[in-house]
Coordinates of C-alpha atoms in Angstrom, one line a residue:
M1 CA -124.4 0.0 -60.6
A2 CA -122.3 3.1 -61.3
T3 CA -124.5 6.0 -62.2
P4 CA -123.3 7.6 -65.4
Q5 CA -122.2 11.2 -65.0
P6 CA -123.8 13.9 -67.2
S7 CA -122.2 14.2 -70.5
A8 CA -122.5 16.0 -73.8
P9 CA -124.1 14.0 -76.7
N10 CA -120.8 13.1 -78.2
E11 CA -118.9 12.7 -74.9
R12 CA -117.9 9.2 -73.8
R13 CA -119.6 7.8 -70.8
T14 CA -117.4 6.6 -67.9
F15 CA -117.5 2.9 -67.1
L16 CA -116.9 2.0 -63.4
G17 CA -116.9 5.6 -62.4
L18 CA -117.9 7.1 -59.1
L19 CA -121.3 5.8 -57.8
S20 CA -124.0 8.3 -56.9
L21 CA -124.1 8.8 -53.1
P22 CA -127.5 7.1 -52.5
E23 CA -126.4 4.2 -54.7
R24 CA -123.1 3.9 -52.9
R25 CA -124.9 3.7 -49.6
F26 CA -127.3 1.0 -50.8
V27 CA -124.5 -1.0 -52.4
L28 CA -122.2 -0.9 -49.4
D29 CA -125.1 -1.9 -47.1
A30 CA -126.0 -4.8 -49.4
L31 CA -122.3 -5.9 -49.8
R32 CA -121.7 -5.7 -46.1
T33 CA -124.4 -8.3 -45.4
E34 CA -123.4 -10.5 -48.4
T35 CA -119.8 -10.4 -47.3
V36 CA -120.7 -11.8 -43.8
G37 CA -122.9 -14.3 -45.5
G38 CA -120.1 -15.3 -47.9
V39 CA -117.8 -16.0 -45.0
L40 CA -120.5 -18.2 -43.4
L41 CA -121.0 -19.9 -46.7
L42 CA -117.4 -20.8 -46.9
V43 CA -117.4 -22.1 -43.4
A44 CA -120.6 -24.2 -44.1
A45 CA -119.0 -25.6 -47.3
V46 CA -115.9 -26.6 -45.4
I47 CA -117.9 -28.3 -42.7
A48 CA -120.0 -30.1 -45.3
L49 CA -116.9 -31.4 -47.1
V50 CA -115.2 -32.6 -43.8
W51 CA -118.4 -34.2 -42.6
A52 CA -119.2 -36.0 -45.8
N53 CA -115.6 -37.3 -46.3
V54 CA -114.9 -38.2 -42.6
W55 CA -118.3 -39.4 -41.5
P56 CA -120.1 -40.1 -44.8
H57 CA -122.8 -42.4 -43.3
S58 CA -123.7 -39.8 -40.7
Y59 CA -123.9 -37.0 -43.4
E60 CA -126.2 -39.1 -45.6
T61 CA -128.4 -40.1 -42.7
V62 CA -129.0 -36.5 -41.6
S63 CA -129.4 -35.2 -45.2
E64 CA -132.0 -37.8 -45.9
Y65 CA -134.0 -37.4 -42.7
T66 CA -137.6 -36.8 -43.6
I67 CA -139.8 -34.2 -41.9
G68 CA -143.1 -32.5 -42.8
P69 CA -146.7 -33.3 -43.7
G70 CA -147.5 -35.7 -46.5
S71 CA -150.7 -35.5 -48.7
P72 CA -152.1 -33.6 -50.3
L73 CA -149.1 -31.3 -50.9
H74 CA -146.4 -34.0 -50.4
L75 CA -144.3 -31.9 -48.1
D76 CA -142.7 -34.8 -46.3
L77 CA -139.3 -33.9 -47.6
S78 CA -135.7 -34.7 -46.6
L79 CA -133.7 -32.0 -44.9
E80 CA -131.6 -31.7 -48.1
A81 CA -134.8 -31.1 -50.1
W82 CA -136.1 -28.5 -47.6
A83 CA -132.7 -26.7 -47.9
T84 CA -132.8 -26.9 -51.7
D85 CA -136.5 -26.1 -52.3
G86 CA -137.3 -24.1 -49.2
L87 CA -134.3 -22.1 -48.0
L88 CA -133.2 -21.2 -51.5
T89 CA -136.6 -19.7 -52.1
I90 CA -135.6 -17.0 -49.5
F91 CA -132.4 -16.4 -51.5
F92 CA -134.4 -16.0 -54.8
F93 CA -136.9 -13.8 -53.0
V94 CA -134.1 -11.3 -52.2
A95 CA -132.8 -11.7 -55.7
G96 CA -136.2 -10.8 -57.1
I97 CA -136.4 -7.6 -55.0
E98 CA -132.8 -6.7 -56.0
L99 CA -133.7 -7.2 -59.7
K100 CA -136.9 -5.1 -59.3
R101 CA -134.9 -2.3 -57.6
E102 CA -132.4 -2.4 -60.4
F103 CA -135.1 -2.0 -63.0
V104 CA -136.8 1.0 -61.3
A105 CA -134.0 2.7 -59.3
G106 CA -130.6 1.2 -60.2
D107 CA -128.5 0.8 -63.3
L108 CA -131.0 -1.3 -65.3
R109 CA -133.4 1.6 -65.5
T110 CA -131.4 3.3 -68.2
P111 CA -130.4 1.3 -71.3
S112 CA -127.0 2.9 -71.7
A113 CA -125.9 2.1 -68.2
A114 CA -127.5 -1.3 -68.1
L115 CA -125.9 -2.4 -71.4
L116 CA -122.5 -3.3 -70.0
P117 CA -123.5 -5.5 -67.0
V118 CA -126.3 -7.1 -69.0
A119 CA -123.9 -7.8 -71.9
A120 CA -121.4 -9.2 -69.4
A121 CA -124.0 -11.4 -67.8
L122 CA -125.5 -12.7 -71.1
S123 CA -122.1 -13.6 -72.6
G124 CA -121.0 -15.0 -69.2
V125 CA -124.0 -17.4 -69.4
A126 CA -123.8 -18.2 -73.1
L127 CA -120.1 -19.1 -73.3
P128 CA -120.0 -21.6 -70.4
A129 CA -123.0 -23.3 -71.8
I130 CA -121.4 -23.5 -75.2
I131 CA -118.2 -24.9 -73.8
F132 CA -120.1 -27.5 -71.8
A133 CA -122.1 -28.5 -74.8
V134 CA -118.9 -28.9 -77.0
V135 CA -117.2 -31.0 -74.3
N136 CA -120.3 -33.2 -74.0
S137 CA -121.1 -33.5 -77.7
G138 CA -119.5 -36.9 -78.0
A139 CA -120.9 -40.4 -77.4
G140 CA -120.1 -40.3 -73.7
G141 CA -121.4 -36.8 -73.0
H142 CA -124.2 -35.7 -70.8
P143 CA -125.6 -32.5 -72.4
G144 CA -128.4 -32.1 -69.9
G145 CA -126.0 -30.2 -67.5
W146 CA -125.3 -27.3 -69.8
A147 CA -126.7 -24.8 -67.4
I148 CA -124.6 -25.8 -64.4
P149 CA -121.6 -23.5 -65.0
T150 CA -123.6 -20.5 -66.0
A151 CA -124.2 -18.9 -62.6
T152 CA -122.1 -16.5 -60.5
D153 CA -122.3 -16.8 -56.7
I154 CA -122.0 -13.3 -55.3
A155 CA -121.9 -14.4 -51.6
F156 CA -119.0 -16.9 -52.2
A157 CA -117.1 -14.2 -54.3
L158 CA -117.5 -11.6 -51.6
G159 CA -116.5 -14.2 -49.0
V160 CA -113.3 -14.7 -50.9
L161 CA -112.7 -11.0 -51.0
A162 CA -113.3 -10.8 -47.2
V163 CA -110.9 -13.6 -46.5
V164 CA -108.1 -12.3 -48.7
G165 CA -108.5 -8.8 -47.5
S166 CA -108.9 -7.1 -50.9
H167 CA -109.8 -3.4 -50.9
L168 CA -111.7 -3.6 -54.2
P169 CA -113.2 -0.2 -55.1
S170 CA -117.0 0.0 -54.6
A171 CA -117.5 0.5 -58.4
L172 CA -116.0 -2.9 -59.2
R173 CA -117.9 -4.5 -56.3
A174 CA -121.1 -2.9 -57.6
F175 CA -120.4 -4.2 -61.1
L176 CA -120.0 -7.7 -59.7
L177 CA -123.2 -7.4 -57.7
T178 CA -125.2 -6.2 -60.7
L179 CA -123.7 -9.0 -62.8
A180 CA -124.8 -11.5 -60.2
V181 CA -128.3 -10.0 -60.0
V182 CA -128.8 -10.4 -63.8
D183 CA -127.3 -13.9 -63.5
D184 CA -129.9 -14.8 -60.9
L185 CA -132.7 -13.8 -63.2
I186 CA -131.3 -15.8 -66.1
A187 CA -130.8 -18.8 -63.7
I188 CA -134.4 -18.7 -62.5
L189 CA -135.7 -18.5 -66.1
I190 CA -133.5 -21.5 -67.0
I191 CA -134.8 -23.5 -64.1
A192 CA -138.4 -22.6 -64.8
I193 CA -138.2 -23.3 -68.6
F194 CA -135.7 -26.2 -68.9
Y195 CA -135.8 -28.1 -65.6
T196 CA -139.6 -28.3 -65.1
T197 CA -141.3 -31.6 -65.8
G198 CA -144.6 -33.2 -65.0
I199 CA -146.8 -30.1 -64.4
T200 CA -149.7 -30.5 -62.0
Y201 CA -152.0 -27.9 -63.4
W202 CA -154.5 -27.4 -60.5
A203 CA -151.6 -26.7 -58.2
L204 CA -150.0 -24.3 -60.7
A205 CA -153.3 -22.5 -61.2
A206 CA -153.7 -22.2 -57.4
A207 CA -150.1 -20.9 -57.0
L208 CA -150.7 -18.3 -59.7
A209 CA -154.0 -17.2 -58.0
G210 CA -152.0 -16.9 -54.7
L211 CA -149.5 -14.7 -56.5
V212 CA -152.3 -12.5 -57.9
L213 CA -153.6 -12.1 -54.3
F214 CA -150.1 -11.3 -53.1
W215 CA -149.9 -8.6 -55.8
V216 CA -153.3 -7.1 -55.0
L217 CA -152.4 -6.9 -51.3
N218 CA -149.2 -5.0 -52.2
R219 CA -151.0 -2.9 -54.8
F220 CA -153.5 -1.6 -52.1
E221 CA -150.6 -1.3 -49.6
V222 CA -152.2 -3.7 -47.1
R223 CA -149.7 -4.1 -44.2
G224 CA -149.1 -7.0 -41.8
W225 CA -146.4 -9.7 -41.9
Y226 CA -149.0 -12.1 -40.4
L227 CA -150.9 -11.9 -43.7
Y228 CA -147.9 -12.2 -46.1
L229 CA -145.9 -14.9 -44.3
P230 CA -148.7 -17.6 -44.4
L231 CA -149.7 -16.5 -47.9
A232 CA -146.1 -16.8 -49.1
F233 CA -145.8 -20.3 -47.6
V234 CA -149.0 -21.4 -49.3
I235 CA -147.8 -20.1 -52.6
W236 CA -144.5 -21.8 -52.2
A237 CA -146.2 -25.1 -51.3
L238 CA -148.5 -25.0 -54.3
M239 CA -145.6 -24.1 -56.6
H240 CA -143.7 -27.1 -55.2
E241 CA -146.6 -29.4 -55.8
S242 CA -147.1 -28.1 -59.3
G243 CA -143.8 -29.4 -60.5
V244 CA -142.3 -26.0 -61.2
H245 CA -139.3 -25.5 -59.0
A246 CA -140.4 -23.9 -55.8
T247 CA -137.8 -21.1 -55.9
V248 CA -139.7 -19.6 -58.8
A249 CA -142.3 -18.5 -56.3
G250 CA -139.7 -16.6 -54.3
V251 CA -138.4 -14.5 -57.3
A252 CA -142.0 -13.9 -58.4
M253 CA -143.0 -12.5 -55.0
G254 CA -139.8 -10.4 -54.9
L255 CA -140.6 -8.9 -58.3
M256 CA -144.1 -7.8 -57.1
L257 CA -142.9 -5.5 -54.3
R258 CA -142.8 -1.8 -54.9
C259 CA -139.2 -0.7 -55.1
H260 CA -139.5 3.0 -56.0
T261 CA -139.6 5.7 -53.3
R262 CA -142.2 8.3 -53.0
A263 CA -141.7 11.9 -51.9
D264 CA -142.4 11.1 -48.2
E265 CA -140.3 7.9 -48.1
E266 CA -136.7 7.4 -47.3
H267 CA -136.9 3.8 -48.4
S268 CA -139.4 1.9 -50.6
P269 CA -141.3 -1.1 -49.2
G270 CA -139.2 -3.4 -51.3
E271 CA -135.9 -2.0 -50.0
H272 CA -137.2 -2.1 -46.4
I273 CA -138.2 -5.8 -46.7
E274 CA -134.9 -6.6 -48.5
H275 CA -133.0 -5.0 -45.6
Q276 CA -134.9 -7.3 -43.2
V277 CA -134.8 -10.5 -45.2
R278 CA -131.3 -10.3 -46.7
P279 CA -129.5 -11.2 -43.4
V280 CA -131.7 -14.3 -43.1
S281 CA -130.9 -15.2 -46.7
A282 CA -127.2 -14.6 -46.5
G283 CA -126.6 -15.6 -42.9
I284 CA -128.9 -18.6 -42.6
A285 CA -130.6 -19.9 -45.8
V286 CA -127.6 -20.0 -48.1
P287 CA -125.1 -21.4 -45.6
L288 CA -127.6 -24.2 -44.6
F289 CA -128.2 -25.0 -48.2
A290 CA -124.4 -25.3 -48.7
L291 CA -124.2 -27.5 -45.6
F292 CA -126.5 -30.1 -47.3
A293 CA -125.5 -29.5 -50.9
A294 CA -121.6 -29.3 -50.7
G295 CA -121.0 -32.6 -49.0
V296 CA -119.3 -34.3 -51.9
N297 CA -116.7 -37.1 -51.7
L298 CA -113.4 -35.7 -52.8
S299 CA -111.4 -38.9 -53.0
G300 CA -108.6 -39.2 -55.6
K301 CA -111.0 -41.0 -57.9
S302 CA -113.6 -38.2 -57.8
L303 CA -111.0 -35.5 -58.4
T304 CA -109.6 -37.5 -61.3
E305 CA -113.1 -37.8 -62.8
V306 CA -113.3 -34.0 -62.8
F307 CA -110.5 -33.9 -65.4
T308 CA -111.4 -37.1 -67.3
Q309 CA -115.2 -37.4 -67.5
A310 CA -117.1 -35.2 -70.0
A311 CA -119.8 -33.8 -67.7
P312 CA -117.6 -32.6 -64.8
L313 CA -114.9 -31.4 -67.2
G314 CA -117.5 -29.3 -69.1
V315 CA -118.6 -27.8 -65.7
M316 CA -115.0 -26.9 -64.7
L317 CA -114.0 -25.5 -68.0
G318 CA -117.3 -23.6 -68.2
L319 CA -116.6 -21.9 -64.9
L320 CA -112.9 -21.3 -65.4
V321 CA -112.7 -20.4 -69.1
G322 CA -116.3 -19.7 -70.1
K323 CA -117.2 -17.4 -67.3
T324 CA -113.9 -15.5 -67.4
V325 CA -113.8 -15.0 -71.2
G326 CA -117.5 -14.5 -71.5
V327 CA -117.8 -11.8 -68.8
F328 CA -114.6 -10.0 -69.8
G329 CA -115.2 -10.3 -73.5
G330 CA -118.9 -9.2 -73.3
T331 CA -117.9 -6.2 -71.1
W332 CA -115.0 -5.1 -73.4
L333 CA -117.1 -5.5 -76.6
A334 CA -120.1 -3.6 -75.1
A335 CA -117.7 -0.8 -73.9
R336 CA -116.2 -0.5 -77.5
F337 CA -119.7 -0.6 -79.0
T338 CA -121.1 2.1 -76.7
R339 CA -117.8 4.1 -76.7
A340 CA -117.8 3.9 -72.9
E341 CA -114.5 5.0 -71.4
L342 CA -113.0 3.0 -68.5
N343 CA -112.5 4.9 -65.3
P344 CA -108.9 6.3 -65.6
Q345 CA -108.1 5.1 -62.1
L346 CA -108.6 1.5 -63.3
V347 CA -107.3 -0.7 -66.1
W348 CA -108.8 -3.6 -68.0
R349 CA -106.9 -6.2 -66.1
D350 CA -109.0 -5.1 -63.0
V351 CA -112.1 -6.0 -65.0
F352 CA -110.4 -9.3 -66.0
A353 CA -109.7 -10.1 -62.3
V354 CA -113.4 -9.5 -61.5
S355 CA -114.4 -11.7 -64.5
V356 CA -112.3 -14.6 -63.0
L357 CA -114.1 -14.0 -59.7
A358 CA -117.4 -14.3 -61.5
G359 CA -116.4 -17.9 -62.3
I360 CA -117.2 -18.8 -58.7
G361 CA -120.5 -20.6 -59.3
F362 CA -121.5 -22.2 -56.1
T363 CA -125.0 -22.0 -54.8
V364 CA -127.1 -22.0 -58.0
S365 CA -124.6 -24.3 -59.8
L366 CA -125.0 -26.9 -57.0
L367 CA -128.8 -26.5 -57.3
I368 CA -128.8 -27.0 -61.1
S369 CA -126.5 -30.0 -60.7
E370 CA -129.3 -31.8 -58.8
L371 CA -132.0 -30.6 -61.3
A372 CA -130.0 -31.6 -64.4
Y373 CA -129.4 -35.2 -63.3
P374 CA -132.2 -36.1 -60.9
S375 CA -132.0 -39.8 -61.4
D376 CA -128.2 -40.2 -61.6
P377 CA -126.5 -39.7 -58.2
D378 CA -123.1 -40.4 -59.7
L379 CA -123.4 -37.6 -62.2
Q380 CA -124.8 -35.3 -59.5
R381 CA -121.7 -36.1 -57.4
Q382 CA -119.3 -35.5 -60.3
A383 CA -121.0 -32.2 -61.3
K384 CA -120.9 -31.0 -57.7
A385 CA -117.2 -31.9 -57.4
A386 CA -116.5 -30.0 -60.6
V387 CA -118.4 -27.0 -59.3
L388 CA -116.2 -27.1 -56.1
V389 CA -113.0 -27.5 -58.0
G390 CA -113.8 -24.9 -60.6
S391 CA -114.9 -22.4 -58.0
V392 CA -111.8 -22.9 -55.9
V393 CA -109.5 -22.6 -58.9
C394 CA -111.3 -19.3 -59.9
A395 CA -111.1 -18.0 -56.4
A396 CA -107.3 -18.8 -56.2
I397 CA -106.5 -17.2 -59.6
A398 CA -108.7 -14.1 -58.8
T399 CA -107.0 -13.8 -55.4
V400 CA -103.5 -13.7 -57.0
L401 CA -104.7 -11.1 -59.6
L402 CA -106.4 -8.9 -57.0
K403 CA -103.4 -9.1 -54.6
L404 CA -101.1 -7.8 -57.3
R405 CA -103.2 -4.6 -57.5
N406 CA -104.2 -4.4 -53.8
R407 CA -101.9 -1.5 -53.0
H408 CA -103.6 0.5 -55.7
Y409 CA -107.0 -0.6 -54.6
R410 CA -106.2 0.4 -51.0
M411 CA -105.3 3.9 -52.1
L412 CA -108.6 4.2 -54.1
Y413 CA -110.5 2.8 -51.2
E414 CA -109.0 5.2 -48.7
E415 CA -109.6 8.2 -51.0
E416 CA -113.2 7.0 -51.6
N417 CA -114.0 6.7 -47.9
Q418 CA -112.1 9.7 -46.4
D419 CA -114.5 11.9 -44.5
S420 CA -112.5 14.8 -43.0
D421 CA -115.4 16.7 -41.5
G422 CA -117.3 13.6 -40.2
D423 CA -120.5 14.6 -41.9
G424 CA -121.1 11.1 -43.3
I425 CA -120.4 12.2 -46.8
P426 CA -117.0 11.2 -48.2
D427 CA -114.8 14.2 -49.2
V428 CA -114.7 13.0 -52.9
Y429 CA -118.3 14.0 -53.2
A430 CA -117.7 17.4 -51.8
R431 CA -114.6 18.1 -53.8
R432 CA -115.9 17.1 -57.2
T433 CA -118.6 19.2 -58.7
D434 CA -119.2 16.4 -61.2
A435 CA -119.6 13.8 -58.6
P436 CA -123.1 12.2 -58.9
S437 CA -125.2 13.0 -55.8
T438 CA -128.6 11.7 -56.7

């Protein structure tokens, strides 16, 4: 998300340089909410694990409790399904707004600045999938889960940063956030293309008609939550009935909101709605999803399976090795190709530590674990256990790497946030004539 500083045609662009002041404010506000949500996510995951391992029958009974209307839309779903198909739609709605904002007002609006995070995200998706496919290429493999280790969980990663107390500079946090946003787009495309079966065409056509109406209302700037909320629910229900995963409706509606500001606006409608919905997503939707998705039995046998069975081993290696090498390698190669120069206050091992942090693939990885093996609960359980183990290992390694540099990060953090005159603008923006302000 770092805004490139003006440069001569042959001058190298700075990678992970100082953010523009508006972008810095947006990033810090978004990260503040996601960090709180990340801590709640960690707490929910721990509760789920304790509950499922100490009182497994109770956990299964509550997870499978059915609520909701039946025909014609078949919304008599278990609480686990409501969390997976319903609450995660809110998460993907915010991701859609985030992505739209990046395209029109953030890094992704300029190809030169977008190249590095996009290259990092693409290689960070491709390499884990390749590693999973190689591990599962034998007779006992289960190649259908190739997409499980491809996603980065920004909330979990920021929760880890909050717990370990790292003073990671905002440029590195912004890079991680942008990476996760592109990851979310790729994840929803993967879900829509590869994990959609048995299309009900009348419901899909009706859902698309609802999306057109949603776009028209936004296009003509019709106001009123009492219009959009019922319409959004109808679109979601129709998408769910169609056989396309219901979360696709969330990201589609998010992408339709206007995210560029006009002359008389401080914030665009998309940014305003994101500011209102993000706390619901980070603080309620994702932690509740984790509560019903992370309840995996972690007996000695299940942990052994992570290292001995093809599917879970492919997931763990995909997160730990594939994500780390893919994100770091893609970033380094893109920087070399574009002649981008790393911020002199940082070194490449800082980027490597963030790449390890990107191997935390919790929320979307758990979702894809269920979609990849819908009729095999044992494989689902093994894949989820591998997601948990891989994410915890990545979090532990990243914590060590970041702690080794935390004194340096603290110095950069304090310099970046010092505001001697109390005007709300950090001194670094006043001192530097080349500091991006817009």
